[in-house]
C-alpha cells in the first residue's frame, strides 16, 4: 500500500468526519441542552439533500441549491418544533423516540411519493469539478471545500456558544432552565432556535453531500447511526466532542476499509481477505465506541460543569 493512497484515504476520512460533524453538532446540542432524543435528525439531513436537488434541477444554480438545503431544513425545523416537538420536551425519552421514529418513517415515504424512489443526482459546477494536488496527491476540489465548510462551521459554533449573548443563554439553559425562565428568557423560543440551528446544519450536510452520493429515500437512516456513535464517543452536549469525535470516527471508518483488507491479504487469500477486511472495518468504529464507554463513560470530551 503506497503512502499516496494512505494519504488520500486519510483526506477522505477527514471529509467524512466533517460531514458527520455537521449532523452531530446539531444533534448533540438538542440532546445535551434540551434532553430531547431526535431520531428524525437523519430525515432532516435527507430533506436538506432533496431541497437542494430540487432547487438545482429548476435553477441550475449550485449556490441557490446549497442555500435551499440549509434554509429549507431550518424552516422545517422551526415548523416541527412549534407544531409538535415542543410538547414532547417534558415527556419521557421513550415518547420522544417513538414520535421521532414515526416522523422519520413518514419523511421517507413522503419523499418517495413526491420525488419517487429513483436516486437523484446533482452535478457540480465546472469550477468545483477540478482536481487539485495536495502534497503531491491529486484530490477533488469539492471534497476539500466540504472540509473547509466544516471547519468554518466549527469555528462559527464555537464563537456563537462561547462569545455571544445567545450562547450565554444556551449555556445557562443547559445548566438550569428553570432559573433562566424565571429571569424572563423565553425558553420556548430559545429551544426553537437550537432545534432550527441543528436542523439547518443537518440540511447543509445533506445539500453538500448531494453531488457526491445519490439523493434517495432513507439516505439519512444509516448516517444517523454513525452520528449517534460520534456523540457517544465525543460526549453528549459537547461541540468540541462532536468535532473531534467525528474526525476520529471518520478516519477510523475510512482507513479501516483500506488498511484491514491489505493487512489480512498478507496472510490470507485475497478473496477471503477482502470479505473479512470489510467485516472487520465495519466493526472497528463500534469496537472503538465500546472501548471509550468502558474507559470514559461520559465520552472523550464531555461538557465541563460550570
PDB file of C-alpha atoms in Angstrom:
ATOM      1  CA  UNK A   1       0.000   0.000   0.000  1.00  0.00           C
ATOM      2  CA  UNK A   2       1.525   3.255  -1.138  1.00  0.00           C
ATOM      3  CA  UNK A   3       1.825   6.314   1.140  1.00  0.00           C
ATOM      4  CA  UNK A   4      -0.047   8.314  -1.504  1.00  0.00           C
ATOM      5  CA  UNK A   5      -3.057   6.001  -1.217  1.00  0.00           C
ATOM      6  CA  UNK A   6      -2.989   6.203   2.570  1.00  0.00           C
ATOM      7  CA  UNK A   7      -2.855   9.996   2.441  1.00  0.00           C
ATOM      8  CA  UNK A   8      -5.777  10.119   0.017  1.00  0.00           C
ATOM      9  CA  UNK A   9      -7.817   7.827   2.252  1.00  0.00           C
ATOM     10  CA  UNK A  10      -6.923   9.993   5.250  1.00  0.00           C
ATOM     11  CA  UNK A  11      -8.322  13.014   3.391  1.00  0.00           C
ATOM     12  CA  UNK A  12     -11.441  11.004   2.570  1.00  0.00           C
ATOM     13  CA  UNK A  13     -11.744  10.110   6.250  1.00  0.00           C
ATOM     14  CA  UNK A  14     -11.353  13.756   7.207  1.00  0.00           C
ATOM     15  CA  UNK A  15     -14.064  14.753   4.729  1.00  0.00           C
ATOM     16  CA  UNK A  16     -16.388  12.024   6.047  1.00  0.00           C
ATOM     17  CA  UNK A  17     -15.686  13.133   9.592  1.00  0.00           C
ATOM     18  CA  UNK A  18     -16.559  16.737   8.716  1.00  0.00           C
ATOM     19  CA  UNK A  19     -19.844  15.539   7.232  1.00  0.00           C
ATOM     20  CA  UNK A  20     -20.586  13.604  10.416  1.00  0.00           C
ATOM     21  CA  UNK A  21     -19.787  16.714  12.444  1.00  0.00           C
ATOM     22  CA  UNK A  22     -22.418  18.752  10.587  1.00  0.00           C
ATOM     23  CA  UNK A  23     -25.018  16.276  11.789  1.00  0.00           C
ATOM     24  CA  UNK A  24     -23.548  15.557  15.212  1.00  0.00           C
ATOM     25  CA  UNK A  25     -23.197  19.225  16.194  1.00  0.00           C
ATOM     26  CA  UNK A  26     -26.913  19.921  15.961  1.00  0.00           C
ATOM     27  CA  UNK A  27     -27.959  16.593  17.433  1.00  0.00           C
ATOM     28  CA  UNK A  28     -25.654  16.878  20.430  1.00  0.00           C
ATOM     29  CA  UNK A  29     -26.902  20.413  21.156  1.00  0.00           C
ATOM     30  CA  UNK A  30     -30.534  19.311  21.056  1.00  0.00           C
ATOM     31  CA  UNK A  31     -29.900  16.238  23.189  1.00  0.00           C
ATOM     32  CA  UNK A  32     -27.389  17.758  25.566  1.00  0.00           C
ATOM     33  CA  UNK A  33     -29.224  21.033  26.196  1.00  0.00           C
ATOM     34  CA  UNK A  34     -32.889  20.127  25.684  1.00  0.00           C
ATOM     35  CA  UNK A  35     -32.630  16.444  26.681  1.00  0.00           C
ATOM     36  CA  UNK A  36     -34.573  15.584  23.530  1.00  0.00           C
ATOM     37  CA  UNK A  37     -33.824  12.412  21.569  1.00  0.00           C
ATOM     38  CA  UNK A  38     -34.452  13.207  17.899  1.00  0.00           C
ATOM     39  CA  UNK A  39     -34.303  10.126  15.718  1.00  0.00           C
ATOM     40  CA  UNK A  40     -35.684  12.227  12.854  1.00  0.00           C
ATOM     41  CA  UNK A  41     -32.396  14.129  12.593  1.00  0.00           C
ATOM     42  CA  UNK A  42     -31.334  11.897   9.710  1.00  0.00           C
ATOM     43  CA  UNK A  43     -34.604  12.754   7.977  1.00  0.00           C
ATOM     44  CA  UNK A  44     -33.709  16.465   8.195  1.00  0.00           C
ATOM     45  CA  UNK A  45     -30.386  15.621   6.532  1.00  0.00           C
ATOM     46  CA  UNK A  46     -32.305  13.812   3.785  1.00  0.00           C
ATOM     47  CA  UNK A  47     -34.776  16.681   3.364  1.00  0.00           C
ATOM     48  CA  UNK A  48     -31.904  19.147   3.010  1.00  0.00           C
ATOM     49  CA  UNK A  49     -30.488  16.985   0.220  1.00  0.00           C
ATOM     50  CA  UNK A  50     -33.863  16.863  -1.557  1.00  0.00           C
ATOM     51  CA  UNK A  51     -34.454  20.609  -1.176  1.00  0.00           C
ATOM     52  CA  UNK A  52     -31.033  21.228  -2.712  1.00  0.00           C
ATOM     53  CA  UNK A  53     -31.539  18.723  -5.532  1.00  0.00           C
ATOM     54  CA  UNK A  54     -34.977  20.114  -6.398  1.00  0.00           C
ATOM     55  CA  UNK A  55     -33.696  23.703  -6.405  1.00  0.00           C
ATOM     56  CA  UNK A  56     -30.722  22.760  -8.554  1.00  0.00           C
ATOM     57  CA  UNK A  57     -32.924  20.990 -11.102  1.00  0.00           C
ATOM     58  CA  UNK A  58     -35.047  24.137 -11.519  1.00  0.00           C
ATOM     59  CA  UNK A  59     -32.374  26.840 -11.369  1.00  0.00           C
ATOM     60  CA  UNK A  60     -29.068  25.153 -12.320  1.00  0.00           C
ATOM     61  CA  UNK A  61     -27.547  27.263  -9.541  1.00  0.00           C
ATOM     62  CA  UNK A  62     -25.386  25.324  -7.103  1.00  0.00           C
ATOM     63  CA  UNK A  63     -25.252  28.253  -4.674  1.00  0.00           C
ATOM     64  CA  UNK A  64     -29.037  28.503  -4.530  1.00  0.00           C
ATOM     65  CA  UNK A  65     -29.244  24.745  -4.075  1.00  0.00           C
ATOM     66  CA  UNK A  66     -26.991  24.823  -1.011  1.00  0.00           C
ATOM     67  CA  UNK A  67     -28.927  27.799   0.380  1.00  0.00           C
ATOM     68  CA  UNK A  68     -32.211  25.951  -0.191  1.00  0.00           C
ATOM     69  CA  UNK A  69     -30.928  22.867   1.622  1.00  0.00           C
ATOM     70  CA  UNK A  70     -29.790  24.932   4.602  1.00  0.00           C
ATOM     71  CA  UNK A  71     -32.745  27.322   4.741  1.00  0.00           C
ATOM     72  CA  UNK A  72     -35.385  24.708   3.956  1.00  0.00           C
ATOM     73  CA  UNK A  73     -34.179  22.408   6.711  1.00  0.00           C
ATOM     74  CA  UNK A  74     -34.098  25.305   9.192  1.00  0.00           C
ATOM     75  CA  UNK A  75     -37.680  26.312   8.339  1.00  0.00           C
ATOM     76  CA  UNK A  76     -38.757  22.688   8.604  1.00  0.00           C
ATOM     77  CA  UNK A  77     -37.066  22.504  11.990  1.00  0.00           C
ATOM     78  CA  UNK A  78     -38.942  25.598  13.201  1.00  0.00           C
ATOM     79  CA  UNK A  79     -42.244  24.134  11.996  1.00  0.00           C
ATOM     80  CA  UNK A  80     -41.598  20.790  13.674  1.00  0.00           C
ATOM     81  CA  UNK A  81     -40.586  22.410  16.941  1.00  0.00           C
ATOM     82  CA  UNK A  82     -43.511  24.831  17.162  1.00  0.00           C
ATOM     83  CA  UNK A  83     -46.144  22.391  15.882  1.00  0.00           C
ATOM     84  CA  UNK A  84     -45.302  19.286  17.863  1.00  0.00           C
ATOM     85  CA  UNK A  85     -41.856  18.713  19.275  1.00  0.00           C
ATOM     86  CA  UNK A  86     -42.172  21.445  21.916  1.00  0.00           C
ATOM     87  CA  UNK A  87     -44.866  19.334  23.565  1.00  0.00           C
ATOM     88  CA  UNK A  88     -42.524  16.359  23.685  1.00  0.00           C
ATOM     89  CA  UNK A  89     -39.664  18.073  25.527  1.00  0.00           C
ATOM     90  CA  UNK A  90     -41.050  17.411  29.037  1.00  0.00           C
ATOM     91  CA  UNK A  91     -42.151  13.864  28.146  1.00  0.00           C
ATOM     92  CA  UNK A  92     -40.239  10.628  28.740  1.00  0.00           C
ATOM     93  CA  UNK A  93     -37.466   9.680  26.336  1.00  0.00           C
ATOM     94  CA  UNK A  94     -39.469   6.681  25.133  1.00  0.00           C
ATOM     95  CA  UNK A  95     -42.224   9.010  23.916  1.00  0.00           C
ATOM     96  CA  UNK A  96     -39.642  11.124  22.100  1.00  0.00           C
ATOM     97  CA  UNK A  97     -38.086   8.067  20.461  1.00  0.00           C
ATOM     98  CA  UNK A  98     -41.441   6.730  19.242  1.00  0.00           C
ATOM     99  CA  UNK A  99     -42.606  10.105  17.907  1.00  0.00           C
ATOM    100  CA  UNK A 100     -39.389  10.979  16.083  1.00  0.00           C
ATOM    101  CA  UNK A 101     -39.013   7.440  14.726  1.00  0.00           C
ATOM    102  CA  UNK A 102     -42.505   7.704  13.303  1.00  0.00           C
ATOM    103  CA  UNK A 103     -41.624  11.064  11.753  1.00  0.00           C
ATOM    104  CA  UNK A 104     -38.530   9.519  10.188  1.00  0.00           C
ATOM    105  CA  UNK A 105     -40.673   6.837   8.526  1.00  0.00           C
ATOM    106  CA  UNK A 106     -43.181   9.488   7.418  1.00  0.00           C
ATOM    107  CA  UNK A 107     -40.445  11.607   5.798  1.00  0.00           C
ATOM    108  CA  UNK A 108     -39.042   8.597   3.949  1.00  0.00           C
ATOM    109  CA  UNK A 109     -42.451   7.816   2.481  1.00  0.00           C
ATOM    110  CA  UNK A 110     -43.189  11.478   1.763  1.00  0.00           C
ATOM    111  CA  UNK A 111     -40.092  11.974  -0.396  1.00  0.00           C
ATOM    112  CA  UNK A 112     -40.820   8.677  -2.123  1.00  0.00           C
ATOM    113  CA  UNK A 113     -44.308   9.947  -3.027  1.00  0.00           C
ATOM    114  CA  UNK A 114     -43.103  13.400  -4.122  1.00  0.00           C
ATOM    115  CA  UNK A 115     -39.813  12.646  -5.884  1.00  0.00           C
ATOM    116  CA  UNK A 116     -40.084   8.906  -6.470  1.00  0.00           C
ATOM    117  CA  UNK A 117     -37.839   6.031  -5.409  1.00  0.00           C
ATOM    118  CA  UNK A 118     -35.190   6.544  -8.088  1.00  0.00           C
ATOM    119  CA  UNK A 119     -31.963   8.230  -6.942  1.00  0.00           C
ATOM    120  CA  UNK A 120     -31.467  11.877  -7.892  1.00  0.00           C
ATOM    121  CA  UNK A 121     -28.032  13.129  -8.872  1.00  0.00           C
ATOM    122  CA  UNK A 122     -26.624  16.653  -8.624  1.00  0.00           C
ATOM    123  CA  UNK A 123     -23.826  17.796 -10.882  1.00  0.00           C
ATOM    124  CA  UNK A 124     -21.071  20.127  -9.791  1.00  0.00           C
ATOM    125  CA  UNK A 125     -20.186  23.445 -11.436  1.00  0.00           C
ATOM    126  CA  UNK A 126     -17.105  23.254 -13.630  1.00  0.00           C
ATOM    127  CA  UNK A 127     -15.133  25.343 -11.154  1.00  0.00           C
ATOM    128  CA  UNK A 128     -15.687  22.759  -8.401  1.00  0.00           C
ATOM    129  CA  UNK A 129     -15.203  19.700 -10.584  1.00  0.00           C
ATOM    130  CA  UNK A 130     -11.443  20.144 -10.837  1.00  0.00           C
ATOM    131  CA  UNK A 131      -8.745  18.174  -9.081  1.00  0.00           C
ATOM    132  CA  UNK A 132      -6.009  19.854  -7.081  1.00  0.00           C
ATOM    133  CA  UNK A 133      -2.687  18.475  -5.882  1.00  0.00           C
ATOM    134  CA  UNK A 134      -2.269  18.238  -2.100  1.00  0.00           C
ATOM    135  CA  UNK A 135       1.295  17.313  -1.070  1.00  0.00           C
ATOM    136  CA  UNK A 136       1.802  15.504  -4.339  1.00  0.00           C
ATOM    137  CA  UNK A 137      -1.558  13.693  -4.218  1.00  0.00           C
ATOM    138  CA  UNK A 138      -4.389  14.620  -6.613  1.00  0.00           C
ATOM    139  CA  UNK A 139      -7.632  15.211  -4.747  1.00  0.00           C
ATOM    140  CA  UNK A 140     -11.096  16.529  -5.764  1.00  0.00           C
ATOM    141  CA  UNK A 141     -11.511  20.227  -5.069  1.00  0.00           C
ATOM    142  CA  UNK A 142     -15.117  19.813  -3.933  1.00  0.00           C
ATOM    143  CA  UNK A 143     -14.176  17.410  -1.139  1.00  0.00           C
ATOM    144  CA  UNK A 144     -11.653  19.960   0.095  1.00  0.00           C
ATOM    145  CA  UNK A 145     -14.446  22.546   0.033  1.00  0.00           C
ATOM    146  CA  UNK A 146     -16.560  20.301   2.285  1.00  0.00           C
ATOM    147  CA  UNK A 147     -13.662  20.135   4.739  1.00  0.00           C
ATOM    148  CA  UNK A 148     -13.283  23.926   4.665  1.00  0.00           C
ATOM    149  CA  UNK A 149     -17.015  24.493   5.212  1.00  0.00           C
ATOM    150  CA  UNK A 150     -17.000  22.097   8.155  1.00  0.00           C
ATOM    151  CA  UNK A 151     -14.066  23.897   9.756  1.00  0.00           C
ATOM    152  CA  UNK A 152     -15.819  27.259   9.307  1.00  0.00           C
ATOM    153  CA  UNK A 153     -18.993  25.837  10.857  1.00  0.00           C
ATOM    154  CA  UNK A 154     -16.995  24.535  13.824  1.00  0.00           C
ATOM    155  CA  UNK A 155     -15.408  27.960  14.320  1.00  0.00           C
ATOM    156  CA  UNK A 156     -18.774  29.680  13.989  1.00  0.00           C
ATOM    157  CA  UNK A 157     -20.400  27.397  16.555  1.00  0.00           C
ATOM    158  CA  UNK A 158     -17.553  27.991  18.987  1.00  0.00           C
ATOM    159  CA  UNK A 159     -17.906  31.752  18.647  1.00  0.00           C
ATOM    160  CA  UNK A 160     -21.692  31.514  18.959  1.00  0.00           C
ATOM    161  CA  UNK A 161     -21.644  29.366  22.102  1.00  0.00           C
ATOM    162  CA  UNK A 162     -18.700  30.995  23.850  1.00  0.00           C
ATOM    163  CA  UNK A 163     -18.682  34.639  22.695  1.00  0.00           C
ATOM    164  CA  UNK A 164     -22.298  35.787  22.217  1.00  0.00           C
ATOM    165  CA  UNK A 165     -25.284  36.570  24.411  1.00  0.00           C
ATOM    166  CA  UNK A 166     -27.294  33.834  22.704  1.00  0.00           C
ATOM    167  CA  UNK A 167     -24.542  31.368  23.529  1.00  0.00           C
ATOM    168  CA  UNK A 168     -24.591  32.519  27.133  1.00  0.00           C
ATOM    169  CA  UNK A 169     -28.335  31.848  27.290  1.00  0.00           C
ATOM    170  CA  UNK A 170     -27.841  28.438  25.699  1.00  0.00           C
ATOM    171  CA  UNK A 171     -25.202  27.502  28.278  1.00  0.00           C
ATOM    172  CA  UNK A 172     -27.327  28.831  31.104  1.00  0.00           C
ATOM    173  CA  UNK A 173     -30.385  26.979  29.850  1.00  0.00           C
ATOM    174  CA  UNK A 174     -28.401  23.766  29.776  1.00  0.00           C
ATOM    175  CA  UNK A 175     -27.400  24.241  33.414  1.00  0.00           C
ATOM    176  CA  UNK A 176     -30.673  25.497  34.925  1.00  0.00           C
ATOM    177  CA  UNK A 177     -33.641  26.009  32.618  1.00  0.00           C
ATOM    178  CA  UNK A 178     -35.998  26.969  35.451  1.00  0.00           C
ATOM    179  CA  UNK A 179     -33.792  29.802  36.665  1.00  0.00           C
ATOM    180  CA  UNK A 180     -33.283  31.158  33.146  1.00  0.00           C
ATOM    181  CA  UNK A 181     -37.035  31.158  32.573  1.00  0.00           C
ATOM    182  CA  UNK A 182     -37.551  32.932  35.918  1.00  0.00           C
ATOM    183  CA  UNK A 183     -35.210  35.700  34.714  1.00  0.00           C
ATOM    184  CA  UNK A 184     -37.554  36.447  31.816  1.00  0.00           C
ATOM    185  CA  UNK A 185     -35.916  34.480  28.999  1.00  0.00           C
ATOM    186  CA  UNK A 186     -38.356  32.815  26.618  1.00  0.00           C
ATOM    187  CA  UNK A 187     -37.132  29.231  26.891  1.00  0.00           C
ATOM    188  CA  UNK A 188     -39.566  28.078  24.219  1.00  0.00           C
ATOM    189  CA  UNK A 189     -38.091  30.294  21.520  1.00  0.00           C
ATOM    190  CA  UNK A 190     -34.568  29.523  22.701  1.00  0.00           C
ATOM    191  CA  UNK A 191     -35.334  25.821  22.206  1.00  0.00           C
ATOM    192  CA  UNK A 192     -36.750  26.612  18.775  1.00  0.00           C
ATOM    193  CA  UNK A 193     -33.552  28.426  17.819  1.00  0.00           C
ATOM    194  CA  UNK A 194     -31.407  25.492  18.973  1.00  0.00           C
ATOM    195  CA  UNK A 195     -33.559  22.978  17.107  1.00  0.00           C
ATOM    196  CA  UNK A 196     -33.627  25.093  13.938  1.00  0.00           C
ATOM    197  CA  UNK A 197     -29.848  25.516  14.109  1.00  0.00           C
ATOM    198  CA  UNK A 198     -29.365  21.766  14.384  1.00  0.00           C
ATOM    199  CA  UNK A 199     -31.827  21.140  11.553  1.00  0.00           C
ATOM    200  CA  UNK A 200     -30.053  23.692   9.365  1.00  0.00           C
ATOM    201  CA  UNK A 201     -26.663  22.056   9.913  1.00  0.00           C
ATOM    202  CA  UNK A 202     -28.148  18.664   9.035  1.00  0.00           C
ATOM    203  CA  UNK A 203     -29.702  20.164   5.914  1.00  0.00           C
ATOM    204  CA  UNK A 204     -26.390  21.742   4.970  1.00  0.00           C
ATOM    205  CA  UNK A 205     -24.694  18.371   5.275  1.00  0.00           C
ATOM    206  CA  UNK A 206     -27.338  16.757   3.081  1.00  0.00           C
ATOM    207  CA  UNK A 207     -27.096  19.511   0.480  1.00  0.00           C
ATOM    208  CA  UNK A 208     -23.306  19.289   0.272  1.00  0.00           C
ATOM    209  CA  UNK A 209     -23.248  15.504   0.004  1.00  0.00           C
ATOM    210  CA  UNK A 210     -25.722  15.531  -2.892  1.00  0.00           C
ATOM    211  CA  UNK A 211     -23.043  15.826  -5.637  1.00  0.00           C
ATOM    212  CA  UNK A 212     -21.003  13.001  -4.045  1.00  0.00           C
ATOM    213  CA  UNK A 213     -23.749  10.499  -3.244  1.00  0.00           C
ATOM    214  CA  UNK A 214     -27.141   9.935  -4.803  1.00  0.00           C
ATOM    215  CA  UNK A 215     -30.111  11.623  -3.144  1.00  0.00           C
ATOM    216  CA  UNK A 216     -32.649   8.930  -2.321  1.00  0.00           C
ATOM    217  CA  UNK A 217     -35.277   7.964   0.275  1.00  0.00           C
ATOM    218  CA  UNK A 218     -33.846   6.641   3.525  1.00  0.00           C
ATOM    219  CA  UNK A 219     -30.393   8.130   2.944  1.00  0.00           C
ATOM    220  CA  UNK A 220     -30.412   9.633   6.437  1.00  0.00           C
ATOM    221  CA  UNK A 221     -31.033   6.381   8.308  1.00  0.00           C
ATOM    222  CA  UNK A 222     -27.536   4.892   8.134  1.00  0.00           C
ATOM    223  CA  UNK A 223     -25.700   8.146   8.773  1.00  0.00           C
ATOM    224  CA  UNK A 224     -27.886   8.765  11.838  1.00  0.00           C
ATOM    225  CA  UNK A 225     -26.410   5.647  13.429  1.00  0.00           C
ATOM    226  CA  UNK A 226     -22.873   6.871  12.829  1.00  0.00           C
ATOM    227  CA  UNK A 227     -23.863  10.301  14.163  1.00  0.00           C
ATOM    228  CA  UNK A 228     -25.070   8.734  17.409  1.00  0.00           C
ATOM    229  CA  UNK A 229     -21.771   6.868  17.669  1.00  0.00           C
ATOM    230  CA  UNK A 230     -19.925  10.173  17.248  1.00  0.00           C
ATOM    231  CA  UNK A 231     -21.938  11.759  20.071  1.00  0.00           C
ATOM    232  CA  UNK A 232     -21.327   8.837  22.406  1.00  0.00           C
ATOM    233  CA  UNK A 233     -17.589   8.885  21.716  1.00  0.00           C
ATOM    234  CA  UNK A 234     -17.207  12.672  21.841  1.00  0.00           C
ATOM    235  CA  UNK A 235     -19.500  13.384  24.778  1.00  0.00           C
ATOM    236  CA  UNK A 236     -23.158  14.397  24.852  1.00  0.00           C
ATOM    237  CA  UNK A 237     -23.748  18.132  24.574  1.00  0.00           C
ATOM    238  CA  UNK A 238     -20.157  18.975  23.657  1.00  0.00           C
ATOM    239  CA  UNK A 239     -19.456  20.755  20.366  1.00  0.00           C
ATOM    240  CA  UNK A 240     -15.743  20.087  20.810  1.00  0.00           C
ATOM    241  CA  UNK A 241     -16.549  16.437  21.466  1.00  0.00           C
ATOM    242  CA  UNK A 242     -18.747  16.271  18.365  1.00  0.00           C
ATOM    243  CA  UNK A 243     -15.993  17.774  16.222  1.00  0.00           C
ATOM    244  CA  UNK A 244     -13.106  15.645  17.469  1.00  0.00           C
ATOM    245  CA  UNK A 245     -15.267  12.536  17.797  1.00  0.00           C
ATOM    246  CA  UNK A 246     -16.466  12.945  14.202  1.00  0.00           C
ATOM    247  CA  UNK A 247     -12.901  13.216  12.926  1.00  0.00           C
ATOM    248  CA  UNK A 248     -11.886  10.101  14.872  1.00  0.00           C
ATOM    249  CA  UNK A 249     -14.852   8.090  13.599  1.00  0.00           C
ATOM    250  CA  UNK A 250     -14.361   9.301  10.023  1.00  0.00           C
ATOM    251  CA  UNK A 251     -10.675   8.376   9.974  1.00  0.00           C
ATOM    252  CA  UNK A 252     -11.170   5.003  11.694  1.00  0.00           C
ATOM    253  CA  UNK A 253     -14.013   4.029   9.365  1.00  0.00           C
ATOM    254  CA  UNK A 254     -12.317   5.135   6.135  1.00  0.00           C
ATOM    255  CA  UNK A 255      -8.789   3.963   6.890  1.00  0.00           C
ATOM    256  CA  UNK A 256     -10.137   0.700   8.305  1.00  0.00           C
ATOM    257  CA  UNK A 257     -11.764  -0.127   4.985  1.00  0.00           C
ATOM    258  CA  UNK A 258      -8.404   0.333   3.276  1.00  0.00           C
ATOM    259  CA  UNK A 259      -5.913  -0.997   5.810  1.00  0.00           C
ATOM    260  CA  UNK A 260      -7.771  -4.060   7.129  1.00  0.00           C
ATOM    261  CA  UNK A 261      -8.085  -5.880   3.762  1.00  0.00           C
ATOM    262  CA  UNK A 262      -4.454  -5.047   2.924  1.00  0.00           C
ATOM    263  CA  UNK A 263      -3.146  -6.452   6.218  1.00  0.00           C
ATOM    264  CA  UNK A 264      -5.304  -9.570   6.045  1.00  0.00           C
ATOM    265  CA  UNK A 265      -4.202 -10.080   2.430  1.00  0.00           C
ATOM    266  CA  UNK A 266      -0.684 -10.804   3.649  1.00  0.00           C
ATOM    267  CA  UNK A 267      -1.782 -13.955   5.485  1.00  0.00           C
ATOM    268  CA  UNK A 268      -4.986 -14.986   3.712  1.00  0.00           C
ATOM    269  CA  UNK A 269      -6.204 -15.466   0.175  1.00  0.00           C
ATOM    270  CA  UNK A 270      -7.213 -12.218  -1.495  1.00  0.00           C
ATOM    271  CA  UNK A 271     -10.917 -13.021  -1.779  1.00  0.00           C
ATOM    272  CA  UNK A 272     -11.176 -14.131   1.846  1.00  0.00           C
ATOM    273  CA  UNK A 273      -9.103 -11.157   2.989  1.00  0.00           C
ATOM    274  CA  UNK A 274     -11.420  -8.744   1.181  1.00  0.00           C
ATOM    275  CA  UNK A 275     -14.502 -10.307   2.763  1.00  0.00           C
ATOM    276  CA  UNK A 276     -13.075 -10.405   6.281  1.00  0.00           C
ATOM    277  CA  UNK A 277     -11.493  -6.985   5.890  1.00  0.00           C
ATOM    278  CA  UNK A 278     -14.848  -5.413   5.051  1.00  0.00           C
ATOM    279  CA  UNK A 279     -16.433  -7.065   8.093  1.00  0.00           C
ATOM    280  CA  UNK A 280     -13.607  -6.029  10.424  1.00  0.00           C
ATOM    281  CA  UNK A 281     -13.566  -2.451   9.185  1.00  0.00           C
ATOM    282  CA  UNK A 282     -17.326  -2.091   9.646  1.00  0.00           C
ATOM    283  CA  UNK A 283     -16.945  -3.228  13.266  1.00  0.00           C
ATOM    284  CA  UNK A 284     -13.963  -1.020  14.062  1.00  0.00           C
ATOM    285  CA  UNK A 285     -15.998   2.086  14.870  1.00  0.00           C
ATOM    286  CA  UNK A 286     -18.297   0.180  17.224  1.00  0.00           C
ATOM    287  CA  UNK A 287     -15.374  -1.513  18.945  1.00  0.00           C
ATOM    288  CA  UNK A 288     -13.889   1.946  19.464  1.00  0.00           C
ATOM    289  CA  UNK A 289     -17.186   3.114  20.984  1.00  0.00           C
ATOM    290  CA  UNK A 290     -17.236   0.176  23.403  1.00  0.00           C
ATOM    291  CA  UNK A 291     -13.667   0.897  24.485  1.00  0.00           C
ATOM    292  CA  UNK A 292     -14.467   4.577  25.058  1.00  0.00           C
ATOM    293  CA  UNK A 293     -17.557   3.704  27.085  1.00  0.00           C
ATOM    294  CA  UNK A 294     -15.538   1.279  29.198  1.00  0.00           C
ATOM    295  CA  UNK A 295     -12.779   3.806  29.907  1.00  0.00           C
ATOM    296  CA  UNK A 296     -14.727   7.110  29.914  1.00  0.00           C
ATOM    297  CA  UNK A 297     -18.499   6.551  30.032  1.00  0.00           C
ATOM    298  CA  UNK A 298     -19.143  10.295  29.694  1.00  0.00           C
ATOM    299  CA  UNK A 299     -17.197  10.452  26.396  1.00  0.00           C
ATOM    300  CA  UNK A 300     -13.748  11.655  25.461  1.00  0.00           C
ATOM    301  CA  UNK A 301     -14.583  15.367  25.655  1.00  0.00           C
ATOM    302  CA  UNK A 302     -17.576  15.802  27.990  1.00  0.00           C
ATOM    303  CA  UNK A 303     -19.141  19.162  28.739  1.00  0.00           C
ATOM    304  CA  UNK A 304     -17.345  20.897  31.578  1.00  0.00           C
ATOM    305  CA  UNK A 305     -19.526  21.726  34.550  1.00  0.00           C
ATOM    306  CA  UNK A 306     -19.644  25.463  35.062  1.00  0.00           C
TER     307      UNK A 306
END
